mmCIF file of C-alpha atoms in Angstrom:
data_model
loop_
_atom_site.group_PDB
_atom_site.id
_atom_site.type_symbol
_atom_site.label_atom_id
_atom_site.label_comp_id
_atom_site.label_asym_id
_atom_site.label_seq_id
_atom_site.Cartn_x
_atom_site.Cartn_y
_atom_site.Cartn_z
ATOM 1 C CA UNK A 975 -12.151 -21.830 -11.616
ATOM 2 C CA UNK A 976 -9.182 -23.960 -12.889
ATOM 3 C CA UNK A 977 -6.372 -24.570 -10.526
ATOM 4 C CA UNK A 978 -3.053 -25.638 -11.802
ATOM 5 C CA UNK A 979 0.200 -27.531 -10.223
ATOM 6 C CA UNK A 980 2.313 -24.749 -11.302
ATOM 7 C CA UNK A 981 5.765 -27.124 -11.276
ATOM 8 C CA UNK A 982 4.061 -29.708 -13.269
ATOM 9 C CA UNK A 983 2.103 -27.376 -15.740
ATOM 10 C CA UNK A 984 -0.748 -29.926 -14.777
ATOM 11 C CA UNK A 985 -4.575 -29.187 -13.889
ATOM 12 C CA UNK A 986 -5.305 -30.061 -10.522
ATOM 13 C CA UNK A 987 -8.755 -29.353 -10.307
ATOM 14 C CA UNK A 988 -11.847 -27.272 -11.978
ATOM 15 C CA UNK A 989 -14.937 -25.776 -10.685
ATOM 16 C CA UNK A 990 -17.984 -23.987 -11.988
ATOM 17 C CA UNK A 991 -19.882 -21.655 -10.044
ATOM 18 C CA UNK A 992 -23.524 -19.689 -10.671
ATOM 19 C CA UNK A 993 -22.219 -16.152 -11.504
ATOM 20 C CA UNK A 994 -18.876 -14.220 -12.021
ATOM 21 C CA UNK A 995 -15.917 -15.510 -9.885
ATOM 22 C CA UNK A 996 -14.849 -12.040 -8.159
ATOM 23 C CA UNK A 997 -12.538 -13.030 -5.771
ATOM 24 C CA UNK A 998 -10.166 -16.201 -5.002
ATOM 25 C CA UNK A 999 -7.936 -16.472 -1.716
ATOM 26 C CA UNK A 1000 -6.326 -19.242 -0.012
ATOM 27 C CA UNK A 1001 -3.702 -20.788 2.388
ATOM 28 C CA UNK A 1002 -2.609 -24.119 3.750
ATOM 29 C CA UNK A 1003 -6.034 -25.224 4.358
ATOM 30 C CA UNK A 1004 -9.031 -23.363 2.960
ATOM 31 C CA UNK A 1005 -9.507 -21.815 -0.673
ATOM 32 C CA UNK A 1006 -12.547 -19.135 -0.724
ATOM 33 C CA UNK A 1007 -14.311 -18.073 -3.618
ATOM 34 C CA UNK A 1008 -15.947 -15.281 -3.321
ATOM 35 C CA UNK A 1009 -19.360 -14.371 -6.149
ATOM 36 C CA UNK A 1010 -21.263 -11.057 -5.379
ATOM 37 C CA UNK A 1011 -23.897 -12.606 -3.095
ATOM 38 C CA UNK A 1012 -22.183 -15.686 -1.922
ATOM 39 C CA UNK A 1013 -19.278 -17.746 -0.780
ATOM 40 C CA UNK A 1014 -17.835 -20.815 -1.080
ATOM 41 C CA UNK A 1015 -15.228 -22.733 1.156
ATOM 42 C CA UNK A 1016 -13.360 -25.338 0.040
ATOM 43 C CA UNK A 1017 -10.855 -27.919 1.833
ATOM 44 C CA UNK A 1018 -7.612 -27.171 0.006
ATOM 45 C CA UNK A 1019 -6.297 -30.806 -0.168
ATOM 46 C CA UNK A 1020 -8.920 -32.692 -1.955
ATOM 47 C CA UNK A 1021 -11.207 -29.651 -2.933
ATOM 48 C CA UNK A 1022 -14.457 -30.651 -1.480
ATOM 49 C CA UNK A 1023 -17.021 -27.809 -0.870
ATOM 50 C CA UNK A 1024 -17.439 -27.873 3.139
ATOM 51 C CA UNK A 1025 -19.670 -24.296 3.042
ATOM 52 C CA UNK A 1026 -21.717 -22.029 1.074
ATOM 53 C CA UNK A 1027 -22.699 -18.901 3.027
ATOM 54 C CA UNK A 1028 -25.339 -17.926 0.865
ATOM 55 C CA UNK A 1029 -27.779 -14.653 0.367
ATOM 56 C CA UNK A 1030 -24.318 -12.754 1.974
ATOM 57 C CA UNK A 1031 -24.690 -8.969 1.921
ATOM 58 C CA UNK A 1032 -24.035 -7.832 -2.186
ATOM 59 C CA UNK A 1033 -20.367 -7.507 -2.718
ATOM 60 C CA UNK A 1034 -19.506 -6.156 -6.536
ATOM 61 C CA UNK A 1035 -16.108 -5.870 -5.804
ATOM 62 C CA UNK A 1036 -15.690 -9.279 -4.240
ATOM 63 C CA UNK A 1037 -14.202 -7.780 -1.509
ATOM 64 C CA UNK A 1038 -13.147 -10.436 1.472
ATOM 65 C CA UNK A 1039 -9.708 -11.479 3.407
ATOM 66 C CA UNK A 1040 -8.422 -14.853 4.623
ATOM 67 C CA UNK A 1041 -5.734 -15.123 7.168
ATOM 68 C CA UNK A 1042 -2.205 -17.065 5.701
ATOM 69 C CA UNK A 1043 -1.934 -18.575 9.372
ATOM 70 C CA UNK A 1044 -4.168 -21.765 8.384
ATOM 71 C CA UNK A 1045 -4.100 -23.041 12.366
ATOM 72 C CA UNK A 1046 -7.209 -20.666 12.786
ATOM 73 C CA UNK A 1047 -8.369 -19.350 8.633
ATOM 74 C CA UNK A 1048 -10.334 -16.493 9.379
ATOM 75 C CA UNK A 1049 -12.540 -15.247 6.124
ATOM 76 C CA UNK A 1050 -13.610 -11.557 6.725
ATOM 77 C CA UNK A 1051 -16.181 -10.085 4.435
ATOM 78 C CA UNK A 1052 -18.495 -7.102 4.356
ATOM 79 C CA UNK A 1053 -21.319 -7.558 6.095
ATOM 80 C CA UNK A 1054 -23.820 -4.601 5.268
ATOM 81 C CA UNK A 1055 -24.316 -2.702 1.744
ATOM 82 C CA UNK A 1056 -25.435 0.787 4.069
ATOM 83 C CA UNK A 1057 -22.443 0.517 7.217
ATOM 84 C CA UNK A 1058 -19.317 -0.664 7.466
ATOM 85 C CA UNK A 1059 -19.967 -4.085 9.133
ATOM 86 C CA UNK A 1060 -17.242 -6.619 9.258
ATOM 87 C CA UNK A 1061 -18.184 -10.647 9.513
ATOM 88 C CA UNK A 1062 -15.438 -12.521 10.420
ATOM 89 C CA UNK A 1063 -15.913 -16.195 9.733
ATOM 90 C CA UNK A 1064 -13.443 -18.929 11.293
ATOM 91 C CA UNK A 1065 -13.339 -21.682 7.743
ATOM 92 C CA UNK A 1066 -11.722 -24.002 9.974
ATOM 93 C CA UNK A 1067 -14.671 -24.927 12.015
ATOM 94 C CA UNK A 1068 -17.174 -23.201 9.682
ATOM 95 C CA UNK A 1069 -19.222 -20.871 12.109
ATOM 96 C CA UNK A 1070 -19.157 -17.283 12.291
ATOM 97 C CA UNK A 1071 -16.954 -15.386 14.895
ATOM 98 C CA UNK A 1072 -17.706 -12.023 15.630
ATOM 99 C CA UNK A 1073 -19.541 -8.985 13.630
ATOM 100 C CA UNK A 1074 -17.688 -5.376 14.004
ATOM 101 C CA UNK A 1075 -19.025 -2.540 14.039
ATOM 102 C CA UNK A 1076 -16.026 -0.856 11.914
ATOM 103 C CA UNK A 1077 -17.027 2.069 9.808
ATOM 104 C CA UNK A 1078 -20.159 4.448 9.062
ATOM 105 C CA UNK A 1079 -20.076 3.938 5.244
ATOM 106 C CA UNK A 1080 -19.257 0.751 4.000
ATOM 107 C CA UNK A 1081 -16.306 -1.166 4.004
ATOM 108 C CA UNK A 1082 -13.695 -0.971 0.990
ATOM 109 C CA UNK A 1083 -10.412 -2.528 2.257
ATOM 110 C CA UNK A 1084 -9.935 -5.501 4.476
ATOM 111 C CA UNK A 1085 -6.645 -7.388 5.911
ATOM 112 C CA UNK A 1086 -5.541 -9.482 8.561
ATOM 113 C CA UNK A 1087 -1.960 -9.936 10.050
ATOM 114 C CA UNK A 1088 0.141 -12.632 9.433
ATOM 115 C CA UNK A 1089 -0.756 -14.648 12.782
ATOM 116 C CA UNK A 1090 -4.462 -13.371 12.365
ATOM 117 C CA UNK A 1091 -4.442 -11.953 15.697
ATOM 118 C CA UNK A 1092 -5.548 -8.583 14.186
ATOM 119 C CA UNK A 1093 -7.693 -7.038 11.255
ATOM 120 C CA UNK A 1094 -7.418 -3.798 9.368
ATOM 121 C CA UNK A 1095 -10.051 -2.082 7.798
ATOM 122 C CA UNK A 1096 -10.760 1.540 5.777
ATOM 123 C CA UNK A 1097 -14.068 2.505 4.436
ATOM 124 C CA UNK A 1098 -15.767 4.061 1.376
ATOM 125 C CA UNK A 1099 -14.591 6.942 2.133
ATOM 126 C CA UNK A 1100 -10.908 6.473 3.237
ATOM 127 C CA UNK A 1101 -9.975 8.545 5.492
ATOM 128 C CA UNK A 1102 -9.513 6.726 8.465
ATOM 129 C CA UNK A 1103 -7.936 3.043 9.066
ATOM 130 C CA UNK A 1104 -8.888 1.013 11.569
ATOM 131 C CA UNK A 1105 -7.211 -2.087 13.449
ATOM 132 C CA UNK A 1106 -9.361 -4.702 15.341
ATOM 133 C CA UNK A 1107 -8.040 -7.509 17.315
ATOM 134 C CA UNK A 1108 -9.450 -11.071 16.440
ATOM 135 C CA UNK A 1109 -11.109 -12.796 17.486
ATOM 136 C CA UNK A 1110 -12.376 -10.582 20.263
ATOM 137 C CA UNK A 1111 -13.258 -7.992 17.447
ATOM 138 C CA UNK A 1112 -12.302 -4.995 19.714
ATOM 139 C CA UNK A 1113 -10.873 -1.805 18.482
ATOM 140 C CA UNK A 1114 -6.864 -1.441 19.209
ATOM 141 C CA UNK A 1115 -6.024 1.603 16.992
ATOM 142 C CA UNK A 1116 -7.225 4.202 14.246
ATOM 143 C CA UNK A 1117 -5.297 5.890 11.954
ATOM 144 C CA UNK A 1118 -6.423 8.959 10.236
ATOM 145 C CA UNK A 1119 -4.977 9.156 6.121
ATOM 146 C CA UNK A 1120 -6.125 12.780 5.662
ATOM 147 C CA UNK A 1121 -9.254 15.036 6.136
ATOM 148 C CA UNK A 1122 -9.078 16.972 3.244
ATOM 149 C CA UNK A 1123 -10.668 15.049 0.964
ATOM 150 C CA UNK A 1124 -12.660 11.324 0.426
ATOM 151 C CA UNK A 1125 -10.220 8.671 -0.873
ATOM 152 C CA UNK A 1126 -10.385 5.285 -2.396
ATOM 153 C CA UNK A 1127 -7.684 3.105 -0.449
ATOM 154 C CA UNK A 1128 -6.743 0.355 -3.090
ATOM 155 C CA UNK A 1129 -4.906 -2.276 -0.361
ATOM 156 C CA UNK A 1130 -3.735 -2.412 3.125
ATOM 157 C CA UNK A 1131 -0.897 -4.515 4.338
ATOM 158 C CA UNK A 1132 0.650 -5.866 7.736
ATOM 159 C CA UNK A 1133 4.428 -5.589 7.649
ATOM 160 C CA UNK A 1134 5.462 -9.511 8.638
ATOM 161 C CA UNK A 1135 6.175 -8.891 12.381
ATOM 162 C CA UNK A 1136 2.585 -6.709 12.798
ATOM 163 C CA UNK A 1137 4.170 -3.558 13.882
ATOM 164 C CA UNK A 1138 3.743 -1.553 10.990
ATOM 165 C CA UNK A 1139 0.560 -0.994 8.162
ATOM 166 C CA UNK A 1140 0.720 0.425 4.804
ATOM 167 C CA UNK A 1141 -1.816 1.927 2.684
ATOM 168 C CA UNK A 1142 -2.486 3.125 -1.043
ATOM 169 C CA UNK A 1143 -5.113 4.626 -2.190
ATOM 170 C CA UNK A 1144 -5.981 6.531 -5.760
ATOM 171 C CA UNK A 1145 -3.781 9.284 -4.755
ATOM 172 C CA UNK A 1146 -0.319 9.657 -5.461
ATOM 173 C CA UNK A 1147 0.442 9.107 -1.587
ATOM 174 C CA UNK A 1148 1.621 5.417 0.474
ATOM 175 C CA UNK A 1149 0.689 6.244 4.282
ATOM 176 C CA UNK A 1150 3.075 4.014 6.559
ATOM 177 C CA UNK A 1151 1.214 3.858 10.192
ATOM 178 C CA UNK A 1152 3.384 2.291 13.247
ATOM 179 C CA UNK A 1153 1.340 -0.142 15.370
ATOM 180 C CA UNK A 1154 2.259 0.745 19.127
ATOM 181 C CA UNK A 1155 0.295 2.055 22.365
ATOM 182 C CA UNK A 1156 1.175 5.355 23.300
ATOM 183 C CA UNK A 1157 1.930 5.115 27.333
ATOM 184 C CA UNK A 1158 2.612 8.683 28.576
ATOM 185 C CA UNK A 1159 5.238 8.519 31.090
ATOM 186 C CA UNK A 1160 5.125 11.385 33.211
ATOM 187 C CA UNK A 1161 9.139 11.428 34.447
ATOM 188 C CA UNK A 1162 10.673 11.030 31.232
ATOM 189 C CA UNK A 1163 7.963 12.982 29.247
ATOM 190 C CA UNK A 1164 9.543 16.387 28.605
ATOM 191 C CA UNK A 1165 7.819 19.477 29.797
ATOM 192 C CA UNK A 1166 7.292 21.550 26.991
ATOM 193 C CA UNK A 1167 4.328 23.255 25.541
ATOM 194 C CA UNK A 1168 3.455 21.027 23.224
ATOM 195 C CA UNK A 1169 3.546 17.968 26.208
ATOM 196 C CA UNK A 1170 0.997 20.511 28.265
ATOM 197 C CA UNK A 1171 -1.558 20.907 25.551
ATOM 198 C CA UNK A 1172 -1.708 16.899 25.046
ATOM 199 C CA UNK A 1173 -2.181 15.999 28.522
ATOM 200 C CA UNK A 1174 -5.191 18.853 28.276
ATOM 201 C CA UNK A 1175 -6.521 17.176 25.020
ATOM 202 C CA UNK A 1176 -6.240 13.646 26.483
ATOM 203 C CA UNK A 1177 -7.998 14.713 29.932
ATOM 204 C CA UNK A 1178 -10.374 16.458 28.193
ATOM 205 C CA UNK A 1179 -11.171 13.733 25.915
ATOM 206 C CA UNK A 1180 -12.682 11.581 28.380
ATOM 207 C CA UNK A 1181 -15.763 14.236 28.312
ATOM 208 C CA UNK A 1182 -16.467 14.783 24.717
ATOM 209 C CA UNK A 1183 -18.456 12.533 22.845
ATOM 210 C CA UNK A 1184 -16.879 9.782 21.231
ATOM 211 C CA UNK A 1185 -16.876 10.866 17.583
ATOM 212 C CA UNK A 1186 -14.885 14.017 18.691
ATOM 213 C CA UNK A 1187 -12.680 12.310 21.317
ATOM 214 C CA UNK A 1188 -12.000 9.802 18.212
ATOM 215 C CA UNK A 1189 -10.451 12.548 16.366
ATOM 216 C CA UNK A 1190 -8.517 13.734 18.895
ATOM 217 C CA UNK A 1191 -6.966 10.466 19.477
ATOM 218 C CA UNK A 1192 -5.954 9.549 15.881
ATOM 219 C CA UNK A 1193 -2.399 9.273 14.814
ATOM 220 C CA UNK A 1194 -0.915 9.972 11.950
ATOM 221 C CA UNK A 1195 1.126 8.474 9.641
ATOM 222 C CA UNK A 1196 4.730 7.127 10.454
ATOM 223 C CA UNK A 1197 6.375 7.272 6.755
ATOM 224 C CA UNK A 1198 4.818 8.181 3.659
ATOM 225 C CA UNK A 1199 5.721 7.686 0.182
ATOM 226 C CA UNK A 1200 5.123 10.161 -3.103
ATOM 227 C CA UNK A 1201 4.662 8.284 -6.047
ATOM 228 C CA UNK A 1202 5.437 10.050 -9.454
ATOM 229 C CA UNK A 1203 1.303 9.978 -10.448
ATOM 230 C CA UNK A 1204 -1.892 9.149 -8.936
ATOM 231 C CA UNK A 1205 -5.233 7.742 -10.550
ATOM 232 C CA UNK A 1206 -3.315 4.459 -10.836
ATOM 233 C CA UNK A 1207 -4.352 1.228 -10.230
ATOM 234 C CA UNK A 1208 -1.690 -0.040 -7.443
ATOM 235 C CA UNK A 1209 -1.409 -2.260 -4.649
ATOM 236 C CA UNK A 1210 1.600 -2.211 -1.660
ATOM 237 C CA UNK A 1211 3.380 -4.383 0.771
ATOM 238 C CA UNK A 1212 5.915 -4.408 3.512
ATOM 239 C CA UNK A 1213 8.687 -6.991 3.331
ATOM 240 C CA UNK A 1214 12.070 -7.758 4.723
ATOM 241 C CA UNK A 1215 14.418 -8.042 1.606
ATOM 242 C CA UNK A 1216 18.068 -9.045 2.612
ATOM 243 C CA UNK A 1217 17.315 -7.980 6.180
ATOM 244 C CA UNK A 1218 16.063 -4.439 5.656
ATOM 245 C CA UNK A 1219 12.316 -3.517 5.097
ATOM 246 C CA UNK A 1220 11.121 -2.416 2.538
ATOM 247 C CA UNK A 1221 7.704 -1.150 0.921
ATOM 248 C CA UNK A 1222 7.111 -2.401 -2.465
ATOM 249 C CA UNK A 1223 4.260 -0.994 -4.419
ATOM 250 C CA UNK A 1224 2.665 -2.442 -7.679
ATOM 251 C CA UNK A 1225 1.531 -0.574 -10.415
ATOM 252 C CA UNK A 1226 -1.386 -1.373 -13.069
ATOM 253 C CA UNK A 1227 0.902 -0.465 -15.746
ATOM 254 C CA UNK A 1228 3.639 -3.138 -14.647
ATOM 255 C CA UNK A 1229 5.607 -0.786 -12.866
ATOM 256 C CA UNK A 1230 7.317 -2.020 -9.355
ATOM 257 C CA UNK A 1231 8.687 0.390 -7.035
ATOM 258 C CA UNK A 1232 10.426 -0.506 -4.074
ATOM 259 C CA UNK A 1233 11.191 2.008 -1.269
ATOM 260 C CA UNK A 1234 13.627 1.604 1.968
ATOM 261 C CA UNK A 1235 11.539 2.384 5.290
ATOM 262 C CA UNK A 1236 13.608 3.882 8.634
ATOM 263 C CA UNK A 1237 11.801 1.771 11.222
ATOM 264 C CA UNK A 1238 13.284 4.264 13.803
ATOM 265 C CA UNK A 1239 12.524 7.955 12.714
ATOM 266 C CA UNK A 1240 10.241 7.014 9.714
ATOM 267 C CA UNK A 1241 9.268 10.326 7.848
ATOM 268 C CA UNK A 1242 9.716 9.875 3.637
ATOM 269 C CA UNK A 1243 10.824 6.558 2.284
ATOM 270 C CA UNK A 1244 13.974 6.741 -0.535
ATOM 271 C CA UNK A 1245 13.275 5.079 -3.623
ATOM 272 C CA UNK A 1246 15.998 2.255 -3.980
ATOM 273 C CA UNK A 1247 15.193 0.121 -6.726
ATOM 274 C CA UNK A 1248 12.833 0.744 -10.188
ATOM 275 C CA UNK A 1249 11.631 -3.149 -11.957
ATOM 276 C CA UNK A 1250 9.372 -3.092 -15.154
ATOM 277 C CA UNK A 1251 7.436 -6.228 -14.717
ATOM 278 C CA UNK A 1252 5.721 -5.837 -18.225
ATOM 279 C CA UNK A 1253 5.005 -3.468 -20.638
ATOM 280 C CA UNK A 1254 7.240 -0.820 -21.489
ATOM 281 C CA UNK A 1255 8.585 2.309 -19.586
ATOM 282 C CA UNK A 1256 7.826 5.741 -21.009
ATOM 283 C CA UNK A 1257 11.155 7.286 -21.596
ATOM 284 C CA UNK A 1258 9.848 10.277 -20.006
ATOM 285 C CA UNK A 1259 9.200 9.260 -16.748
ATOM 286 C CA UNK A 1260 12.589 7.897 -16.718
ATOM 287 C CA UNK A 1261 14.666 10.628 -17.170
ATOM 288 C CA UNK A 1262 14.610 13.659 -14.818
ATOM 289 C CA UNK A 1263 15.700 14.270 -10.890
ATOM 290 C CA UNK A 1264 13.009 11.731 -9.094
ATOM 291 C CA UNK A 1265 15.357 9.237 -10.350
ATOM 292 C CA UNK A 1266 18.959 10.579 -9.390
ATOM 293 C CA UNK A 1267 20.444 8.559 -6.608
ATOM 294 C CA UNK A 1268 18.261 5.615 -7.181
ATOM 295 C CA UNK A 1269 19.130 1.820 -8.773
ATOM 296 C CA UNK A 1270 17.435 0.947 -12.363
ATOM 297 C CA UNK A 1271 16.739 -1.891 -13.748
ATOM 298 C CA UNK A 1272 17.647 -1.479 -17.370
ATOM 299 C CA UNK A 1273 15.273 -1.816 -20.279
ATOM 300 C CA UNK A 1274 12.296 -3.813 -20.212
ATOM 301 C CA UNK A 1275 11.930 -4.654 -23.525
ATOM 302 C CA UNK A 1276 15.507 -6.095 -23.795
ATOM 303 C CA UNK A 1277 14.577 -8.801 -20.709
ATOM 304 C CA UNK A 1278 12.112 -11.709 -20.125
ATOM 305 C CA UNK A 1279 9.531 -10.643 -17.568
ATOM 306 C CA UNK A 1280 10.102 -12.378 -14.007
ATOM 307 C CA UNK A 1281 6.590 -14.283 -14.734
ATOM 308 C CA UNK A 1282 8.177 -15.458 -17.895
ATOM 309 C CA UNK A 1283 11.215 -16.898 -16.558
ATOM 310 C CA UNK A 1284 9.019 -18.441 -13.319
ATOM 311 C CA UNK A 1285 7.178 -20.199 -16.405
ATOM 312 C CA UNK A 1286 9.656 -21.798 -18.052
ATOM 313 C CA UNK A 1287 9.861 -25.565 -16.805
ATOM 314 C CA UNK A 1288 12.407 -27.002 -15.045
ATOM 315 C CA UNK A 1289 12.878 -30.482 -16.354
ATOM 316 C CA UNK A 1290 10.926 -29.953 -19.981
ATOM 317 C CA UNK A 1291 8.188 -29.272 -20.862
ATOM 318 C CA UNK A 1292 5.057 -30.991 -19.614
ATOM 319 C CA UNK A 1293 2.278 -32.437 -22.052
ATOM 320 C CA UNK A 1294 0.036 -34.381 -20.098
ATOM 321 C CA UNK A 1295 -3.470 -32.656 -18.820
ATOM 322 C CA UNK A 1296 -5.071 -33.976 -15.771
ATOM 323 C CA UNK A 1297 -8.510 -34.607 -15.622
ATOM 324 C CA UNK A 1298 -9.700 -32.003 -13.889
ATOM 325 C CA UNK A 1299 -12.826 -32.025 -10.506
ATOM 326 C CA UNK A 1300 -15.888 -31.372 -11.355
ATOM 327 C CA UNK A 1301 -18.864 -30.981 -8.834
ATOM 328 C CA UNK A 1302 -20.175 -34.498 -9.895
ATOM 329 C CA UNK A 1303 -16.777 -36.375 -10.260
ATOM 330 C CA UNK A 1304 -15.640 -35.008 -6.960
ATOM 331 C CA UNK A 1305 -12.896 -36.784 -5.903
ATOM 332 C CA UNK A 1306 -12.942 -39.357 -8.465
ATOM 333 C CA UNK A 1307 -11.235 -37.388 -10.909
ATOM 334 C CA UNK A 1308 -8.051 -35.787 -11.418
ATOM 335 C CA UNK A 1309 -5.245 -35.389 -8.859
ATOM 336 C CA UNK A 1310 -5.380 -34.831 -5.054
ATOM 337 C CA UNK A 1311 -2.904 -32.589 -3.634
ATOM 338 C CA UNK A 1312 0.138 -34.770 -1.749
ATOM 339 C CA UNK A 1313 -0.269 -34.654 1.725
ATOM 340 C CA UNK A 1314 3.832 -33.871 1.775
ATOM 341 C CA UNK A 1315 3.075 -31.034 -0.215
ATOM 342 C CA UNK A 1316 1.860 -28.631 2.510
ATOM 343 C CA UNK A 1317 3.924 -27.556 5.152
ATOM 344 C CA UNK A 1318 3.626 -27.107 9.037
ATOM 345 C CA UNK A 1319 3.620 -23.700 9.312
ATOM 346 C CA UNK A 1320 2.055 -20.859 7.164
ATOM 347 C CA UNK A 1321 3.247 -20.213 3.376
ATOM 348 C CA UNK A 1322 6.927 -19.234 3.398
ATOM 349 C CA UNK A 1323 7.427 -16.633 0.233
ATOM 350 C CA UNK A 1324 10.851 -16.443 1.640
ATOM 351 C CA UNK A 1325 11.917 -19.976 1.045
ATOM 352 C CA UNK A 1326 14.008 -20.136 -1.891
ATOM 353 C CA UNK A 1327 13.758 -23.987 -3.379
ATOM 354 C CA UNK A 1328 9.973 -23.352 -3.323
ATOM 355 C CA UNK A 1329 9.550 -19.559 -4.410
ATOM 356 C CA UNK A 1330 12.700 -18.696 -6.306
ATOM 357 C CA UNK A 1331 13.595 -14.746 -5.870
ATOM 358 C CA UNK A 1332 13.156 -12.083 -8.552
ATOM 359 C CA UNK A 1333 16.834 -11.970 -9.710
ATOM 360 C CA UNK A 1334 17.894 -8.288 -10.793
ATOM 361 C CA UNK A 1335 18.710 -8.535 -14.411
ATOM 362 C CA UNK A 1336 20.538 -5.338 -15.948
ATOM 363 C CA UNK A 1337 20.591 -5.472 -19.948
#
């Protein structure tokens, strides 16, 4: 693992590990490393291993979350290869929290709010989404995607203020679910049929086992969105972008999509804005009436990619290499993070000096 001061174009540090680095996430104060039967926490300023939570339950997919609110880093991993146990694991004081109970098959998605107050799971199967408070571990809502068929949910994401969740999965649909209790009131709630036969369902809930009472409960999905193919490699996220929100959703093939979300009524998102982050678009897909009424970016091929222009140095470029860490050297070598250099508060992507925006180029 080589880590980089990305201003500088230095090395900061490198590490070697026993088998095939799988995963790599970090905030303020911990970096994690996740192998496929092991874990390793690191203190983010100077590097130092402070754990290795060995023989942990096999993970191929290196699949594991760490909060962005450093004040309380909570790792979650799976924690069975039969159920879908969750471990959650505080890397501040390096001792494990709580284990949930989350799923019946195992665990394929994992994510945690921005103030780490609550986790999100789906499993193998993807059908329904789950959200746990943390640290108590205790179940505060489930979401069902669909029951038609099994689904493999490629990410989860909080929206920044925790009220909403997005999911995407290897179908062409984006579920949007809204985070918030239902409390029936019975004055205001209107009398209709449809009122009747859910006070029925809900009394009668109480009597029915739990896995049947559990899928009477679920809700379904806020917003949704309908991507143009499915089978694709993607990952999504909910942002605030000039003071609307927005879901953004990443493609495999360089392809970024980003959609406008009605926090009020939900219901279909409207594509607003097409970006070609690499690669080049097939004319095909271009042309035709899923585009009409949205914003394109021009050509691809005719602009620098935004991770192109990101590289490009500010002041020249840079030609000296830092010695890097090593698990001998330790500290002795290389370069240890400024103390200045990390704020307060958790990572702000929306602080310009430090992460400039995308800028929309048209060519």
């Amino acid at each position: 693992m080589n880590i980089y001061h990305f201003k500088k174009g230095t090395e900061i540090c490198n590490y070697s590990y026993p088998n095939d680095i799988l995963a790599v996430k970090l905030n303020r104060q911990r970096l994690v490393v996740c192998l496929e039967e092991s874990i390793y926490i690191h203190n983010i300023k100077d590097m130092k291993l402070l754990k290795t939570l060995l023989n942990t339950p096999s993970n191929p997919s290196g699949l594991c979350a760490l909060s962005i609110n450093h004040s309380n880093s909570y790792l979650a991993y799976p924690g069975s290869v039969t159920i879908g146990e969750i471990v959650v694991y505080d890397a501040n004081n390096l001792n494990t929290v709580t284990m949930i109970p989350a799923h019946d098959s195992p665990v394929a998605a994992l994510t945690f709010n921005a103030s780490a107050t609550k986790l999100a799971s789906a499993s193998e199967r993807g059908t329904v989404i789950r959200v746990f408070s943390i640290p108590e571990g205790t179940r505060l809502f489930e979401f069902r995607r669909g029951m038609k068929r099994y689904v493999s949910i490629r990410s989860l994401s909080f929206s920044p203020d925790g009220q909403f969740l997005c999911a995407s999965s290897n179908t062409e649909t984006v579920h949007i679910f809204k985070l918030e209790q239902q409390a029936p009131s019975g004055a205001e709630e209107a009398a209709t049929w449809t009122a009747y036969v859910g006070k029925v369902f809900s009394a009668a809930s109480s009597y029915l086992p739990a896995q049947v009472s559990g899928m009477m409960s679920q809700d379904r999905a806020f917003a949704t969105v309908h991507l143009l193919s499915s089978d694709q490699r993607n990952v999504c996220t909910l942002a605030m972008i000039q003071k609307l929100p927005r879901l953004l959703v990443a493609t495999v093939s360089g392809q970024l999509f980003i959609y406008d979300v009605d926090p009020l009524d939900g219901g279909e998102c409207v594509l607003v804005h097409k970006h070609r982050l690499f690669g080049v678009d097939d004319d095909d897909q271009d042309e035709g009436p899923e585009w009409e009424g949205s914003e394109i970016t021009g050509q691809a091929q005719t602009c620098p990619s935004y991770a192109a222009t990101a590289a490009l140095p500010a002041s020249g470029p840079v030609t000296a290499t830092l010695t890097g860490y090593s698990e001998d050297g330790g500290a002795k070598k290389g370069e240890v993070i400024p103390e200045h250099e990390f704020a307060a508060g958790p990572v702000c992507l929306d602080d310009e000096n430090e992460f400039p925006p995308v800028s929309i180029q048209k060519c």
